[in-house]
Coordinates of C-alpha atoms in Angstrom, one line a residue:
X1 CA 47.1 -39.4 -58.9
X2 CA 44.1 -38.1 -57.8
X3 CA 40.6 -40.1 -57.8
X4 CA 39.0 -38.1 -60.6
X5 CA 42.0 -38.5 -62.8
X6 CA 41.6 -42.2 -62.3
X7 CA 37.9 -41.7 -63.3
X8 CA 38.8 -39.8 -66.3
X9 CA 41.4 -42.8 -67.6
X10 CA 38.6 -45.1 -66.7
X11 CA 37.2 -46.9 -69.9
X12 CA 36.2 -50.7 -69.1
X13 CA 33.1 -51.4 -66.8
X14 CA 35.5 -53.3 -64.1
X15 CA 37.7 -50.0 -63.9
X16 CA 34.5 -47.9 -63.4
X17 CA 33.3 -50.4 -60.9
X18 CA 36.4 -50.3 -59.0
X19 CA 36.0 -46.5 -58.9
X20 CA 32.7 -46.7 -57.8
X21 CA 34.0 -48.9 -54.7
X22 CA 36.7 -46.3 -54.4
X23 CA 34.0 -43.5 -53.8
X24 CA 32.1 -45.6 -51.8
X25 CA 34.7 -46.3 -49.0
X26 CA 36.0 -42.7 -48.9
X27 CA 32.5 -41.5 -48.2
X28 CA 29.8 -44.4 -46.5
X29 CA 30.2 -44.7 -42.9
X30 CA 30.4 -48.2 -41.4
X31 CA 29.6 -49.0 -37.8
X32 CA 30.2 -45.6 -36.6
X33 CA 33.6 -45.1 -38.9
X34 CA 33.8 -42.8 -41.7
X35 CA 36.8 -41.1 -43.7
X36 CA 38.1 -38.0 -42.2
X37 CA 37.8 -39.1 -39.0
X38 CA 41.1 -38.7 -36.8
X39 CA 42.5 -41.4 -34.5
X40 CA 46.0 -42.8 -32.8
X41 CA 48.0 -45.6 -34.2
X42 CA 50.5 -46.8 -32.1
X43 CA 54.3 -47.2 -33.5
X44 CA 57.5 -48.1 -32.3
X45 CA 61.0 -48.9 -33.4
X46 CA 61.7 -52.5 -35.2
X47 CA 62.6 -54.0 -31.8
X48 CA 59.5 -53.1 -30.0
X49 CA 60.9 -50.4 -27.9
X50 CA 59.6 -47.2 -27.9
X51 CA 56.3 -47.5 -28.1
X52 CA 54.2 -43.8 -28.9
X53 CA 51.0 -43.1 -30.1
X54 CA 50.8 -40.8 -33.5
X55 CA 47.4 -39.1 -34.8
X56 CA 46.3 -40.4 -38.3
X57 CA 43.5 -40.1 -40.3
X58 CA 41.2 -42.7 -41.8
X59 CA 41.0 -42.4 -45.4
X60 CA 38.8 -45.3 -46.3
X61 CA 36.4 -47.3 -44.8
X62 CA 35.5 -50.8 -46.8
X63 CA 31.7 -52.9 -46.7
X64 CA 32.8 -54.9 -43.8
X65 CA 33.8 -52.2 -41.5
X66 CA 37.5 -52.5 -41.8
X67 CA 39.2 -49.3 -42.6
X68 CA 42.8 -47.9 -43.7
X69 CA 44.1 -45.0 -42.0
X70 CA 47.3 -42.8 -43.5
X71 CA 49.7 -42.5 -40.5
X72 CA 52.9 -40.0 -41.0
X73 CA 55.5 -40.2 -38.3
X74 CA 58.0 -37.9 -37.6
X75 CA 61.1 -38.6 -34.9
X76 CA 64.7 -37.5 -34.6
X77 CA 65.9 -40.3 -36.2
X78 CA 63.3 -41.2 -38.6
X79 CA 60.2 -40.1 -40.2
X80 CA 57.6 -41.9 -42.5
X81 CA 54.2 -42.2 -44.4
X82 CA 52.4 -45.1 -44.3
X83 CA 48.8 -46.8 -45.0
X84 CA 47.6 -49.6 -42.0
X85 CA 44.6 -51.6 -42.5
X86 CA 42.4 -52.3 -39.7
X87 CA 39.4 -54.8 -39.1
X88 CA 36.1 -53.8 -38.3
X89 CA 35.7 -52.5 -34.8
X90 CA 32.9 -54.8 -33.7
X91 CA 34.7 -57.3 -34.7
X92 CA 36.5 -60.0 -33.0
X93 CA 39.4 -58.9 -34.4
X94 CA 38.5 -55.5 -34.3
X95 CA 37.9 -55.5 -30.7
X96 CA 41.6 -56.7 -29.9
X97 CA 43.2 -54.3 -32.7
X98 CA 41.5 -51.6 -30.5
X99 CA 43.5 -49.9 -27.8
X100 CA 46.5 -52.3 -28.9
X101 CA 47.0 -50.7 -32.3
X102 CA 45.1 -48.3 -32.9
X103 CA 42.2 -45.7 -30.2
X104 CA 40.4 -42.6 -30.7
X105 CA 42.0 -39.3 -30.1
X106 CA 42.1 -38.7 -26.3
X107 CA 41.1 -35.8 -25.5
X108 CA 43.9 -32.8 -23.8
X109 CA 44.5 -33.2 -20.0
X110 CA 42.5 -29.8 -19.0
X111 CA 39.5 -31.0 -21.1
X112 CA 39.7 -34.7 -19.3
X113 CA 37.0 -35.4 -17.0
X114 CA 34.7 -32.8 -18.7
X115 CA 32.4 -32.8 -21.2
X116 CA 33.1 -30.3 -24.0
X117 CA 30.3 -28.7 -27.2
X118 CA 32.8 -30.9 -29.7
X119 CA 33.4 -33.9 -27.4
X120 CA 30.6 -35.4 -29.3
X121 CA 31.6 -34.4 -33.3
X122 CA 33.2 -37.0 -34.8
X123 CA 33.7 -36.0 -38.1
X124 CA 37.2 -34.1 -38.5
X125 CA 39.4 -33.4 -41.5
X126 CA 42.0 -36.0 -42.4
X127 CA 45.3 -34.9 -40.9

């Protein structure tokens, strides 16, 4: 369901704070993060073998910097939807999350080296 309908069902102060929270995280940046913004999560099959990096979107990002991000993956074999938590960035535990489990987009090979208009914009629609 869909955060307004969850606001309409809302009757009890603690359910309109939590919706409040809600609203905050999918809207308050946080050290440079904010929803909507695309990145790559890195999957790979139950046994640690093929290792890939998928785009995904971050959908929420909490007080403390942590964030979730919705990853979909499609394969041959397999396909999915998922939500993945992640710590703050400047964190300690951000910091090793970072390039291990999660980077920002890279940008295509013939724009590498380059500086494009958009290299700068952060702010992109949730894929």
């Amino acid at each position: 369901s869909s955060w307004w309908a969850r606001l309409e069902e809302s009757v009890t102060l603690p359910q309109l704070a939590l919706r409040l929270l809600e609203l905050e995280a999918a809207v308050w940046p946080r050290h440079g993060v904010v929803a909507g913004m695309p990145l790559e999560a890195a999957v790979q099959e139950r046994d640690g073998s093929n290792r890939e990096w998928v785009r995904a979107g971050i959908v929420s990002v909490w007080r403390d910097g942590s964030f979730r991000v919705r990853v979909r993956f499609e394969s041959q074999s397999e396909r999915g939807e998922w939500l993945e938590d992640y710590a703050n960035p400047t964190s300690k535990q951000g910091r090793k999350e970072r390039g291990a489990e999660w980077r920002w987009p890279q940008p295509p090979p013939e724009q590498r080296g380059r500086r494009s208009r958009a290299a700068g914009a952060r702010y992109h629609a949730v894929v």
